[in-house]
Coordinates of C-alpha atoms and ligand atoms in Angstrom, one line a residue:
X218 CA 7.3 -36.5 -7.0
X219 CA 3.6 -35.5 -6.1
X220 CA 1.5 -37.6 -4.7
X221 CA -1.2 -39.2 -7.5
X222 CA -4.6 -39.4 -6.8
X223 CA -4.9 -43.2 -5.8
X224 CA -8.3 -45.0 -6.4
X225 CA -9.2 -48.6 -5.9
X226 CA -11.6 -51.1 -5.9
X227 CA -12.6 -54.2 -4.0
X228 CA -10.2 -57.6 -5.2
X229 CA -13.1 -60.0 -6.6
X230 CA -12.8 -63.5 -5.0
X231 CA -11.9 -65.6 -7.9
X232 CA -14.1 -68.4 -7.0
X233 CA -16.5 -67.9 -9.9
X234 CA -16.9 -65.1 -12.9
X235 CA -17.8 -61.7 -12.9
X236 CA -20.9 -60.4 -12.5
X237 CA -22.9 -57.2 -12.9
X238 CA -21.9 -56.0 -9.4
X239 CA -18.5 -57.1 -10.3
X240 CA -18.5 -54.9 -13.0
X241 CA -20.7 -51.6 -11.8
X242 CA -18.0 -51.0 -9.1
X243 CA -15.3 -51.1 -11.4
X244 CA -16.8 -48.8 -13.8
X245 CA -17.5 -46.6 -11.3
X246 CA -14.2 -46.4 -10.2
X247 CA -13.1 -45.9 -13.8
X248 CA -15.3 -43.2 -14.2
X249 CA -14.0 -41.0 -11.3
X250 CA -10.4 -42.2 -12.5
X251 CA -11.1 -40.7 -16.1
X252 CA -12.5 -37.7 -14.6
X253 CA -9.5 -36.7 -12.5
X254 CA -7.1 -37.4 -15.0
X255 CA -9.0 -35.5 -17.6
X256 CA -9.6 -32.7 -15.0
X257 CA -5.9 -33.1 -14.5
X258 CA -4.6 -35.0 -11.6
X259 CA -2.2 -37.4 -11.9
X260 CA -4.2 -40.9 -11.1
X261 CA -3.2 -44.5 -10.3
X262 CA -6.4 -47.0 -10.5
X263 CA -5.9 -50.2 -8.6
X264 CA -8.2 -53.7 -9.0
X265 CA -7.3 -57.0 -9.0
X266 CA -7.9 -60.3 -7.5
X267 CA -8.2 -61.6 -4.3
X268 CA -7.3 -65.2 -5.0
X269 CA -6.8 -67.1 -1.2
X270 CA -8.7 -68.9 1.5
X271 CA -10.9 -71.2 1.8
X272 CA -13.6 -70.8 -1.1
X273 CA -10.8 -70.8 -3.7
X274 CA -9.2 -73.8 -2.6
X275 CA -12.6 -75.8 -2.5
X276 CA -13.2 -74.2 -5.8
X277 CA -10.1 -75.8 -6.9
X278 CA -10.1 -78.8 -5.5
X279 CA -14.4 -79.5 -6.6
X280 CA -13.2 -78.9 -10.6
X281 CA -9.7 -81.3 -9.6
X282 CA -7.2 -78.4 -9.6
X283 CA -4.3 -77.0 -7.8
X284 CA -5.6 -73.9 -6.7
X285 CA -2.9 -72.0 -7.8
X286 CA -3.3 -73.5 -11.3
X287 CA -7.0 -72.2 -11.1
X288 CA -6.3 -68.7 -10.1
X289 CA -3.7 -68.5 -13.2
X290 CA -6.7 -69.4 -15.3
X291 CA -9.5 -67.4 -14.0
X292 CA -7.2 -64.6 -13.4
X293 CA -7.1 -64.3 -17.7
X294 CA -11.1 -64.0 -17.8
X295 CA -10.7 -61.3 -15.3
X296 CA -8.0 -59.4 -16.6
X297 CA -9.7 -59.8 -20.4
X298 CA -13.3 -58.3 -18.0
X299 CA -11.6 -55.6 -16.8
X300 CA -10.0 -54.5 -20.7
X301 CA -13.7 -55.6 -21.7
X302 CA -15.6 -52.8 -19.7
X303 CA -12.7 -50.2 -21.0
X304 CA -11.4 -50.0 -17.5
X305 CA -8.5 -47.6 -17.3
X306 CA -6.5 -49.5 -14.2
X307 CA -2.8 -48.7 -13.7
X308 CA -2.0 -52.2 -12.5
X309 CA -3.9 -55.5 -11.5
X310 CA -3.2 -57.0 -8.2
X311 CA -3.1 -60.6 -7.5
X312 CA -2.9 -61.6 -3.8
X313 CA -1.0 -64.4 -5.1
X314 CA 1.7 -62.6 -6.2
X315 CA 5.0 -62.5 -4.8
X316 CA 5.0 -58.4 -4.4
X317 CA 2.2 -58.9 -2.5
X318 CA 2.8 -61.8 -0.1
X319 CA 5.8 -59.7 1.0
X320 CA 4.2 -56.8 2.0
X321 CA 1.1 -58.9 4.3
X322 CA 4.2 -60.8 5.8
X323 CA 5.7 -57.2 6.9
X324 CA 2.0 -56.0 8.0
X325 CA 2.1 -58.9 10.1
X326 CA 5.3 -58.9 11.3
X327 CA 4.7 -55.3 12.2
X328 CA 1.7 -55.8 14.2
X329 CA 3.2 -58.2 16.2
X330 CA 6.1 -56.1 16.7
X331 CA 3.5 -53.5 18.0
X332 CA 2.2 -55.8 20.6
X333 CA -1.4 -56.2 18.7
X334 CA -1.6 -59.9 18.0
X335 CA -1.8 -62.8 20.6
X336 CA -2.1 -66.6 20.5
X337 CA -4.9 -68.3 22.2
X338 CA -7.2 -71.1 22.1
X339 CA -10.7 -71.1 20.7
X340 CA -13.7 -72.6 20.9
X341 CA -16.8 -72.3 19.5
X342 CA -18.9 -72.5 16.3
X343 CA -17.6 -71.5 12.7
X344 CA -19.0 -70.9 9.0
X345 CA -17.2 -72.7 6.5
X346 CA -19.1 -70.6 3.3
X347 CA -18.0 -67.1 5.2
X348 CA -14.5 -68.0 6.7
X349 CA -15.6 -66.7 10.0
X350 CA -16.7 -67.4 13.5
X351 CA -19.9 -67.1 14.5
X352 CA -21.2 -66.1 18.2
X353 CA -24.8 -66.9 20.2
X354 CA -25.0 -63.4 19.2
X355 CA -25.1 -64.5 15.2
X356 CA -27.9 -67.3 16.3
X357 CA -31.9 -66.4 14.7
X358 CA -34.5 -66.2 17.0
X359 CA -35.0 -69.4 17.2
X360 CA -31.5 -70.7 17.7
X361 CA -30.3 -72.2 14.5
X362 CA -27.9 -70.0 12.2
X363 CA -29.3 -68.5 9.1
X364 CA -28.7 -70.3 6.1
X365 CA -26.6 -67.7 4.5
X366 CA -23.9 -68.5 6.6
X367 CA -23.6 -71.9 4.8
X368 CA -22.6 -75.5 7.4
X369 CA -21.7 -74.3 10.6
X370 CA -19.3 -76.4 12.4
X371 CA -18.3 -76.7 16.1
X372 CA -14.3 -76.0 16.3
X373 CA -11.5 -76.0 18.9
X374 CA -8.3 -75.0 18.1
X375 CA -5.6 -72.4 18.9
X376 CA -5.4 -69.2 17.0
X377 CA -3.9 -66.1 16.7
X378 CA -6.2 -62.6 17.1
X379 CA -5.6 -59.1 16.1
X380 CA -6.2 -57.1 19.5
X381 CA -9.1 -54.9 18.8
X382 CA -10.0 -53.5 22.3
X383 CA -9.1 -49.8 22.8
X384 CA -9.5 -48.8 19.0
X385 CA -13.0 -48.1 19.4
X386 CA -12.4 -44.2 20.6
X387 CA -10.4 -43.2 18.1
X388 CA -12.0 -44.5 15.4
X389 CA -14.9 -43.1 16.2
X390 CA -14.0 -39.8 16.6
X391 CA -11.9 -40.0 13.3
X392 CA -15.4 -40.6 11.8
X393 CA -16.8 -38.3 13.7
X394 CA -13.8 -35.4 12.6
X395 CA -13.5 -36.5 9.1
X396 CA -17.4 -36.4 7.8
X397 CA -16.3 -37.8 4.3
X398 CA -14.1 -40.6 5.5
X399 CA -17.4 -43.1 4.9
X400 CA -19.6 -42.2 2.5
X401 CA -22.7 -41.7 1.9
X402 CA -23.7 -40.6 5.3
X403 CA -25.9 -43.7 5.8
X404 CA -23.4 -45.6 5.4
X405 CA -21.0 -43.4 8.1
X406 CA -24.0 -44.0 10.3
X407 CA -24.5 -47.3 10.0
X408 CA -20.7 -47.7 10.8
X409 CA -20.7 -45.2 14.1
X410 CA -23.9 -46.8 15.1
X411 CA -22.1 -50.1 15.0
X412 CA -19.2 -48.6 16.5
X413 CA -21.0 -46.9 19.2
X414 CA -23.4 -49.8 20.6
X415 CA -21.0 -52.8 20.1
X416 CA -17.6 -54.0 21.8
X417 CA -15.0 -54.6 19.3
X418 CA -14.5 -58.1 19.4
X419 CA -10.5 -59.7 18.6
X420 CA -10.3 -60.1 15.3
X421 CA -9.0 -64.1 14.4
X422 CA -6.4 -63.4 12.1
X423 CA -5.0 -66.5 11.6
X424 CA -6.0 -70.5 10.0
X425 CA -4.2 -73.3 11.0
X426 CA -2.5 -75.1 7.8
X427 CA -4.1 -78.2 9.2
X428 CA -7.6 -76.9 7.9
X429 CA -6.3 -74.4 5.4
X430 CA -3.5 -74.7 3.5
X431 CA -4.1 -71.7 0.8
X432 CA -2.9 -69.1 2.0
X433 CA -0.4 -66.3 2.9
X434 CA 2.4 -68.4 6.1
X435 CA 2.3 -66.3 9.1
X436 CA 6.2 -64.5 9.3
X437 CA 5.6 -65.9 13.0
X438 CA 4.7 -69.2 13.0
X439 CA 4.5 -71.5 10.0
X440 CA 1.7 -74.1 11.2
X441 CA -1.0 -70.8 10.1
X442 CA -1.8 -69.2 7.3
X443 CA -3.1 -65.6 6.9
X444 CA -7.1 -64.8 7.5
X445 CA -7.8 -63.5 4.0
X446 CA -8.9 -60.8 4.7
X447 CA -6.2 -59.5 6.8
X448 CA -4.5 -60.8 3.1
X449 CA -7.0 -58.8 0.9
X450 CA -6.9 -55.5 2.5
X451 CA -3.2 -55.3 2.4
X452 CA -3.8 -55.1 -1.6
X453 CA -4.1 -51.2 -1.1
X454 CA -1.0 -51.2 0.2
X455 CA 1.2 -53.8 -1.3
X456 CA 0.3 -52.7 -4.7
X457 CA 1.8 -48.9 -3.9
X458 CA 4.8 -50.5 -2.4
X459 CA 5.6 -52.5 -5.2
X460 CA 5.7 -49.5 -7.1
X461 CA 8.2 -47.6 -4.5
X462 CA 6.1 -45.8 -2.3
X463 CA 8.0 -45.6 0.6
X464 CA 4.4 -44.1 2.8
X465 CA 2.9 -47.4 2.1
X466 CA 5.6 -49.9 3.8
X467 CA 4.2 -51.1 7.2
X468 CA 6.7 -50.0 9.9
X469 CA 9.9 -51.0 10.5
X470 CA 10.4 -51.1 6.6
X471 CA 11.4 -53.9 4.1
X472 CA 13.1 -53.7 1.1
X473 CA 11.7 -53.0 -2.1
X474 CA 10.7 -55.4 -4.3
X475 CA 11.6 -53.6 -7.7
X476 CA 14.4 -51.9 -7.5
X477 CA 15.3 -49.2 -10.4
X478 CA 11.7 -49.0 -11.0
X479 CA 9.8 -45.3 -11.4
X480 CA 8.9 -44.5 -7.6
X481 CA 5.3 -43.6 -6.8
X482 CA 3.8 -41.7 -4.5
X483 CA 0.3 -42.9 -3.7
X484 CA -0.8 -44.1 0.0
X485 CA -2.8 -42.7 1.7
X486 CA -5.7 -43.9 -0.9
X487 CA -7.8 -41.1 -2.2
X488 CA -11.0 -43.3 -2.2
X489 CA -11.5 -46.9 -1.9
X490 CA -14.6 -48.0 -3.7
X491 CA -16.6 -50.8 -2.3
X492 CA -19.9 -52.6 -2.0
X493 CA -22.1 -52.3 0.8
X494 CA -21.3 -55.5 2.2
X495 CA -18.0 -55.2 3.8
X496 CA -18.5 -51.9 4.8
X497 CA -16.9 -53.4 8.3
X498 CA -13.9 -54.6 7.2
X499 CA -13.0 -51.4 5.2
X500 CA -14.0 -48.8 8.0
X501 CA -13.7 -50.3 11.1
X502 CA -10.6 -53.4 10.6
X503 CA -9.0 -51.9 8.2
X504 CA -8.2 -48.4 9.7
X505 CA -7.1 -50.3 13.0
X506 CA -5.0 -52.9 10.4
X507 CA -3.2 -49.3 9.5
X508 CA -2.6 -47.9 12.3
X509 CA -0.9 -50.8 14.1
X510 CA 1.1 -51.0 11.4
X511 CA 2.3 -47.4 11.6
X512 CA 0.5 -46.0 8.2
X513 CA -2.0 -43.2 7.7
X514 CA -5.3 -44.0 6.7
X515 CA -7.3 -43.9 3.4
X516 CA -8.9 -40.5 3.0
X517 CA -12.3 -42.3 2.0
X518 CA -14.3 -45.4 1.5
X519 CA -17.2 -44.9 -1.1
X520 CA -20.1 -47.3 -0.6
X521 CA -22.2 -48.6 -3.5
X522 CA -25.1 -50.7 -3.1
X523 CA -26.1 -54.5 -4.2
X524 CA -27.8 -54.6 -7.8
X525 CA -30.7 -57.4 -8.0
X526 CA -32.4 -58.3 -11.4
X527 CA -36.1 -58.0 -11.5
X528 CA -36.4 -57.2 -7.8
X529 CA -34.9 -60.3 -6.8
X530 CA -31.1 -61.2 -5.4
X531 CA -28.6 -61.9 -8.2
X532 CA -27.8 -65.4 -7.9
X533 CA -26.0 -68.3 -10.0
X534 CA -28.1 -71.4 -8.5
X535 CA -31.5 -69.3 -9.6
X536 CA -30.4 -68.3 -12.8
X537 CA -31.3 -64.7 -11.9
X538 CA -28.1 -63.5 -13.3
X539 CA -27.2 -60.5 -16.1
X540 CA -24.3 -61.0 -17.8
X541 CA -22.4 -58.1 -19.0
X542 CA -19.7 -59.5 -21.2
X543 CA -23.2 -60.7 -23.0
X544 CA -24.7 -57.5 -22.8
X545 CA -21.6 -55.7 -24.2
X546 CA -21.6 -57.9 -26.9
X547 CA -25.0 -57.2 -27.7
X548 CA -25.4 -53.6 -27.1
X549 CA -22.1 -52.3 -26.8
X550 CA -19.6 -51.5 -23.6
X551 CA -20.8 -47.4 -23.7
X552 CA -24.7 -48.7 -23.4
X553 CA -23.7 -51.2 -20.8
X554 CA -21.6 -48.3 -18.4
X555 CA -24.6 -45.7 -19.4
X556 CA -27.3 -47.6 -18.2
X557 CA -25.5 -49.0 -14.5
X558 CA -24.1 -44.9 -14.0
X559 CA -27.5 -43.9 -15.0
X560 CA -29.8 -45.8 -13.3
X561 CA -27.8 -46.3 -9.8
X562 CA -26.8 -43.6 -7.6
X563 CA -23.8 -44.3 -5.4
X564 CA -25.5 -45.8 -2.4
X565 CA -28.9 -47.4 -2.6
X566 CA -29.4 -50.4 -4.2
X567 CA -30.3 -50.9 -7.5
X568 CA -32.7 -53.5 -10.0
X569 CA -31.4 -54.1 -13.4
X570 CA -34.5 -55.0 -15.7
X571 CA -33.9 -55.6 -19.2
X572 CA -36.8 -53.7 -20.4
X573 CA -34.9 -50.7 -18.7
X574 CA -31.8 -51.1 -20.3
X575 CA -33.8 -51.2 -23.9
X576 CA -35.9 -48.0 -22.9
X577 CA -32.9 -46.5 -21.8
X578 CA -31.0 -47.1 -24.3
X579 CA -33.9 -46.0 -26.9
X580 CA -34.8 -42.9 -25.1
X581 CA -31.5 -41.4 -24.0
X582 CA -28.6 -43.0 -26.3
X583 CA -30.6 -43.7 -29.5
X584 CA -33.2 -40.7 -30.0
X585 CA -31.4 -38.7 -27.0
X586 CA -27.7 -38.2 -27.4
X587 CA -26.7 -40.6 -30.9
X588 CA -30.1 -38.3 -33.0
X589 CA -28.6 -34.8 -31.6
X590 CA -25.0 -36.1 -33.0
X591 CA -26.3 -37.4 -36.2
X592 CA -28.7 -35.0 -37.4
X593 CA -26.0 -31.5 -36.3
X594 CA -23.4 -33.9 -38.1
X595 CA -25.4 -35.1 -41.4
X596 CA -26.9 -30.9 -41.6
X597 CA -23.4 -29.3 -41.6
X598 CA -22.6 -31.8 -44.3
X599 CA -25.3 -31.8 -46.3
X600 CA -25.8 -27.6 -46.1
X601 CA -22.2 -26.4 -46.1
X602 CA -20.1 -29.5 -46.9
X603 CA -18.6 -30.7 -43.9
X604 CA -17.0 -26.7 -43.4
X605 CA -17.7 -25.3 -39.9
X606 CA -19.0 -22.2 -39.9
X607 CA -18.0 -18.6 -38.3
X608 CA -18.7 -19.2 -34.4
X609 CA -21.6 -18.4 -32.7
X610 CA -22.6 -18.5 -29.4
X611 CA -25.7 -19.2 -29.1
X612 CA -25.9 -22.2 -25.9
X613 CA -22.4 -21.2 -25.2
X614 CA -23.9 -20.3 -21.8
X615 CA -25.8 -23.2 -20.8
X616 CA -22.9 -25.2 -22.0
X617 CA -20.7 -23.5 -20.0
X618 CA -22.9 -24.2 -17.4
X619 CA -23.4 -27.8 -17.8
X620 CA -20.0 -28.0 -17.6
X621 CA -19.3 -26.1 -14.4
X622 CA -22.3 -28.1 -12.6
X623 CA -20.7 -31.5 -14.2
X624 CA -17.6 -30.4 -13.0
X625 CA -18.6 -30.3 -9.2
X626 CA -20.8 -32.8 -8.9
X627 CA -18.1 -35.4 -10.5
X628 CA -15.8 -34.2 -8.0
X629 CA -18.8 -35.0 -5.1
X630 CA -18.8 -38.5 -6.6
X631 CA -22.1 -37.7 -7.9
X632 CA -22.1 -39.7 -10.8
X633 CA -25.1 -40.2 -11.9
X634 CA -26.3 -36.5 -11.1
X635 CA -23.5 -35.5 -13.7
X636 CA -25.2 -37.9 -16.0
X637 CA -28.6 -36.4 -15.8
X638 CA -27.2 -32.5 -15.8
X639 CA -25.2 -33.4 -19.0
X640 CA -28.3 -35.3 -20.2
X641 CA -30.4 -31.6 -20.3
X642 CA -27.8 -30.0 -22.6
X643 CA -28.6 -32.9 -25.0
X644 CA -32.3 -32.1 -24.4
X645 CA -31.4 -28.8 -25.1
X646 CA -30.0 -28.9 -27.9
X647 CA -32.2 -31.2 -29.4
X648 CA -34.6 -28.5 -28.7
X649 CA -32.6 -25.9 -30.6
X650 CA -33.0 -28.1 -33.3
X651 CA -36.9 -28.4 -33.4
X652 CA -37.2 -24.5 -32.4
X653 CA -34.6 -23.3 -35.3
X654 CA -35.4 -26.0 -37.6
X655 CA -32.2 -25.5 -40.2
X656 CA -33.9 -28.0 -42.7
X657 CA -36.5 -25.2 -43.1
X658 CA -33.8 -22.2 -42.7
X659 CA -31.8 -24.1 -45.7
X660 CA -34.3 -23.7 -48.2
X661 CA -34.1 -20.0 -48.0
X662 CA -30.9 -17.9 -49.3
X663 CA -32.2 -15.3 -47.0
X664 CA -31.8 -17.2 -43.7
X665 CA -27.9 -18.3 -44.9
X666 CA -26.6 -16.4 -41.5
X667 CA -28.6 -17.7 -39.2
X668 CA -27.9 -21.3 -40.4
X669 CA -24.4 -20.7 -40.0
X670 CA -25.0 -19.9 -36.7
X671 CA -26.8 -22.8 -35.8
X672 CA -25.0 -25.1 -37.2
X673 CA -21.8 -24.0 -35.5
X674 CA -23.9 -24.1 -32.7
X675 CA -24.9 -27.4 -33.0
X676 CA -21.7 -28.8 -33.7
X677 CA -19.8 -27.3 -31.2
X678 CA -22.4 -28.7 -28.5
X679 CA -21.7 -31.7 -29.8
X680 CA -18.0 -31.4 -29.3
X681 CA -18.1 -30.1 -25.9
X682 CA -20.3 -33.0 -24.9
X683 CA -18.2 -35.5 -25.9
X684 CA -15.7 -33.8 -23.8
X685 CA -17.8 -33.7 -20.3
X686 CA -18.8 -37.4 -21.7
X687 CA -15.4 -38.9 -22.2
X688 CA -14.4 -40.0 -18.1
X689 CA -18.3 -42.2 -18.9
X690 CA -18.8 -43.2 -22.1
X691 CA -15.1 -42.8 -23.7
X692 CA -15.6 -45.1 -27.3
X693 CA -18.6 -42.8 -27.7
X694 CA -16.8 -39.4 -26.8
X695 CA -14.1 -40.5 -29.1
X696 CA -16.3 -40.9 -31.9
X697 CA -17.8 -38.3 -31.8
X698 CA -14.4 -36.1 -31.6
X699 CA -13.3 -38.5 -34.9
X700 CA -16.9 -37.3 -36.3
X701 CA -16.0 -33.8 -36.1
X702 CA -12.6 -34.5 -38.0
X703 CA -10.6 -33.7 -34.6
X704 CA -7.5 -35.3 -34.4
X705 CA -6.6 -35.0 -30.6
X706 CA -8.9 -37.0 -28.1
X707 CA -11.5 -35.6 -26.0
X708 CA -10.1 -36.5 -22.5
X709 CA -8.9 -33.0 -20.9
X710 CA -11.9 -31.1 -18.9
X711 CA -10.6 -27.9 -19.9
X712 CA -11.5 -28.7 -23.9
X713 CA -14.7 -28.2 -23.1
X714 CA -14.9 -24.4 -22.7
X715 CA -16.8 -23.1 -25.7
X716 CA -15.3 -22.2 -29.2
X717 CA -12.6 -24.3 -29.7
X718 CA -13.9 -25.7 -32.8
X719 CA -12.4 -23.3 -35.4
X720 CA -14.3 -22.1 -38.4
X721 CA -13.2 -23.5 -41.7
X722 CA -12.2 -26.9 -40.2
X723 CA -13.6 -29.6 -42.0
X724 CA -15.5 -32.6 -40.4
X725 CA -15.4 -36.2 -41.0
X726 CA -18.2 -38.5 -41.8
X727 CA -21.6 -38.7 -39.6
X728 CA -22.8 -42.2 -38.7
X729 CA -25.0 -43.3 -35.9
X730 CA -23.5 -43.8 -32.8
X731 CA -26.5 -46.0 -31.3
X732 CA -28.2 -47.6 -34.0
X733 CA -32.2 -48.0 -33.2
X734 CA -33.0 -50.9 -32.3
X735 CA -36.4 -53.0 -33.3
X736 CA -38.2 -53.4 -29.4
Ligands
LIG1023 O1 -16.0 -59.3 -1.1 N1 -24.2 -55.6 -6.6 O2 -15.2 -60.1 -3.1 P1 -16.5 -60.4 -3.9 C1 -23.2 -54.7 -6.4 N2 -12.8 -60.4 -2.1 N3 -22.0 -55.1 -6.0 C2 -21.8 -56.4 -5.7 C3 -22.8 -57.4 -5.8 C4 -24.0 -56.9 -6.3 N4 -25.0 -57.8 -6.5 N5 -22.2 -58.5 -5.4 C5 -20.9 -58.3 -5.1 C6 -15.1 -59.7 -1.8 N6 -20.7 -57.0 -5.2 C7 -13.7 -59.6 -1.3 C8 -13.2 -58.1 -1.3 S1 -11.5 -56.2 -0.8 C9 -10.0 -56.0 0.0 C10 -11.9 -57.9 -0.7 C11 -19.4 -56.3 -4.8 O3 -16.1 -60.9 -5.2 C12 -19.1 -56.5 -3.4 O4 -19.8 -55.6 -2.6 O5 -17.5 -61.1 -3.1 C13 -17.6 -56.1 -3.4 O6 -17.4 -54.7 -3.2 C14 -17.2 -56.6 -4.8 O7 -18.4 -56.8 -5.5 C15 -16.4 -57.9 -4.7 O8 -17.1 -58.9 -4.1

């Protein structure tokens, strides 16, 4: 059994629905899923829900519902999101799921075993909106909290802490060792910078049922549930052990939960996709969460940034939202995942304007990618009906190395870099087009050769996009493959070597794959 290549995603709080930030991580993640399988890898693609604590329950409780009733409904509009944006997950965690509440109890349980948890009394001030506990440190300038952090309350009470003292080192120089552990590097920075300049404060890992009640019981002491995120994070791993993977069980073991089932190996996570916002959690409690427990760690966190719309903060109460499952609708899920790969680079943040999706769409999609298509397509109908042609090579080379170049920076999780280098062999070969103009070689019996050879040529570009396209744009890749009469789908790397496309094959039936679109 070989290990897969094990990607996840952040578990949305299902306190609301998804959003454009929801949904640009998750196609991200699909995107580098795709990729690997279709360069090869076996792949298991985790995302899911992250369903307790205390924003759920007064979720809930404001629209009059058991929250567990809640979750079961919102979990159907995320589950029908995730099939909505063509995501390509393995399996859908729910952190109220029984597979998963076993595997935070052993976490727990194992910690404690380890000596890393105590029980003591605190006292101090506390934000309801973020579930945490706020210091003098977390006071503004002029003493008062910032609003972000929602009511703060004064609270007393007894809890129990994750000991976080004498992890700093380690940590640190695990970062330090392992240079791709956080990217991108301003991100890594950001994290040893914090790491470097701050003592690591006990992490409360505990909420007494008194004031929460939703939520995983500690295996120790019933009167407390589970911090959620000491819930969350165990996702990556409880998901993994569900499915048999004996690497992922927190030390000393429990038993399976499904026994007879295919065993997989997955943990330690290939990359664990997440937004810039709880960077902390993933690089600095989470590691320490896995090594107390006895596990290796992921091999990296990948840090997008925050999308606004039209330079201001994405936000319900304003109305300042996009929503995709309205886009999609409109414009269709390949246009929505082009423009969010296309105009965001992993890492900075990002402003979604609709008069940049349109021109983007116009530009690249329409008169870009969907003309080059149409026009090779409609040309090798109309001049030699439908029949490809003897090959010729005659961008063979700067296909070959669009793919190479694709190729690497894919596996750099350079996504939108492998956008733009793909996007100059359709510029190219729209080019071709203009420079060899076949309409004109068609009207003379002289020039027959030479549009044989460009219309193979054309054609086969087209096919060997669609390839390199497929882990991004997969409807679109598809239909283009279905275009040129192929039977099998566009989804293995290696198809897109030139020449496959044999001569005498006959294609289907051109039609646009972006329709223009009145401004
Ligand atoms: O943080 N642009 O859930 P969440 C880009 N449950 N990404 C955004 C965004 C924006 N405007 N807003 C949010 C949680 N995100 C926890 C995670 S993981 C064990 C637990 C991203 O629903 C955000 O950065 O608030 C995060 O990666 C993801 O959406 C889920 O956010």
């Amino acid at each position: 059994m070989s290990k897969r290549f094990y990607i996840t995603t952040a578990i949305d709080y299902v306190n609301g629905q998804p959003h454009l930030g929801h949904a640009y991580e998750k196609i991200v993640a699909d995107v580098i899923a795709r990729a690997r399988r279709s360069m090869g890898q076996e792949v298991f693609f985790l995302t899911g829900l992250d369903e307790h604590g205390q924003k759920v329950e007064q979720v809930a409780a404001s629209q009059g519902k058991q929250p567990q009733a809640y979750c079961d409904e919102l979990a159907q509009t995320w589950k029908a999101f995730a099939a909505k944006l063509n995501l390509t997950n393995d399996d859908f965690v729910r952190t109220t799921e029984p597979r998963h509440k076993q595997v935070v109890q052993a976490g727990l349980a194992s910690v404690n075993a380890a000596g890393k948890v105590c029980k003591r009394s605190y006292e101090g001030f506390y934000s309801t909106k973020e579930e945490t506990f706020l210091t003098d440190k977390d006071r503004r300038p002029d003493g008062t909290f910032d609003p972000a952090w929602g009511q703060v309350v004064e609270i007393k009470e007894d809890n129990y802490f994750f000991k976080l003292q004498e992890q700093q080192q380690w940590l640190i120089e695990h970062i330090e060792k392992n240079p791709s552990f956080v990217c991108p590097d301003s991100r890594r920075n950001e994290v040893l910078g914090f790491l470097k300049n701050n003592t690591l404060e006990d992490l409360c890992i505990s909420r007494p049922t008194a004031r929460l009640s939703w939520g995983i019981p500690l295996p120790f002491d019933p009167e407390y549930v589970t911090y959620v995120w000491f819930d969350a994070l165990v996702n990556y791993i409880s998901i993994p052990a569900a499915h048999g993977d004996e690497s992922a069980l927190p030390a000393p073991h429990i038993p399976r939960s499904t026994p007879g089932a295919a065993r997989l190996s997955l943990w330690p996570a290939d990359i664990h996709v997440i937004g810039k916002d709880i960077v902390k959690f993933h690089a600095v409690y989470w590691p320490i969460m896995l090594k107390a427990m006895g596990l290796p760690l992921p091999k990296q966190i990948l840090v997008h940034g925050w999308w606004q719309k039209d330079g201001q903060k994405i936000s319900k109460s304003t109305g300042n939202v996009v929503d995709p499952v309205a886009v999609i609708d409109e414009w269709g899920v390949d246009a929505f995942r082009f423009y969010v790969l296309r105009e965001l680079d992993i890492g900075p943040d990002g402003n979604w304007t609709d008069a940049g999706f349109k021109a983007r769409y116009s530009a690249e999609l329409a008169n870009g990618l969907g003309n080059l298509v149409n026009r090779s397509l409609s040309m090798l109908k109309r001049y030699r009906d439908g029949v490809v042609p003897p090959r010729h090579d005659d961008l063979a080379t700067f296909a070959a190395q669009t793919s190479r170049t694709t190729e690497a920076l894919i596996l750099g999780n350079r996504l939108q870099a492998a956008l733009i280098e793909i996007w100059m062999l359709v510029t190219r070969a729209n080019q071709y087009v203009d420079q060899t103009a076949p309409f004109k070689l068609a009207k003379d019996p002289a020039q027959a050769k030479r549009l044989d050879e460009v219309l193979y040529t054309l054609a086969e570009t087209c096919r060997v996009l669609a390839v390199l396209l497929w882990p991004f744009l997969p409807g679109t890749a598809a239909k283009i493959y279905s275009q040129l009469g192929l039977t099998d789908a566009p989804d293995k790397f290696s198809k897109s070597t030139w020449g496959v496309l044999t001569p005498g094959h006959r294609i289907g039936a051109p039609a646009p794959l972006f329709p223009r679109r009145d401004a």
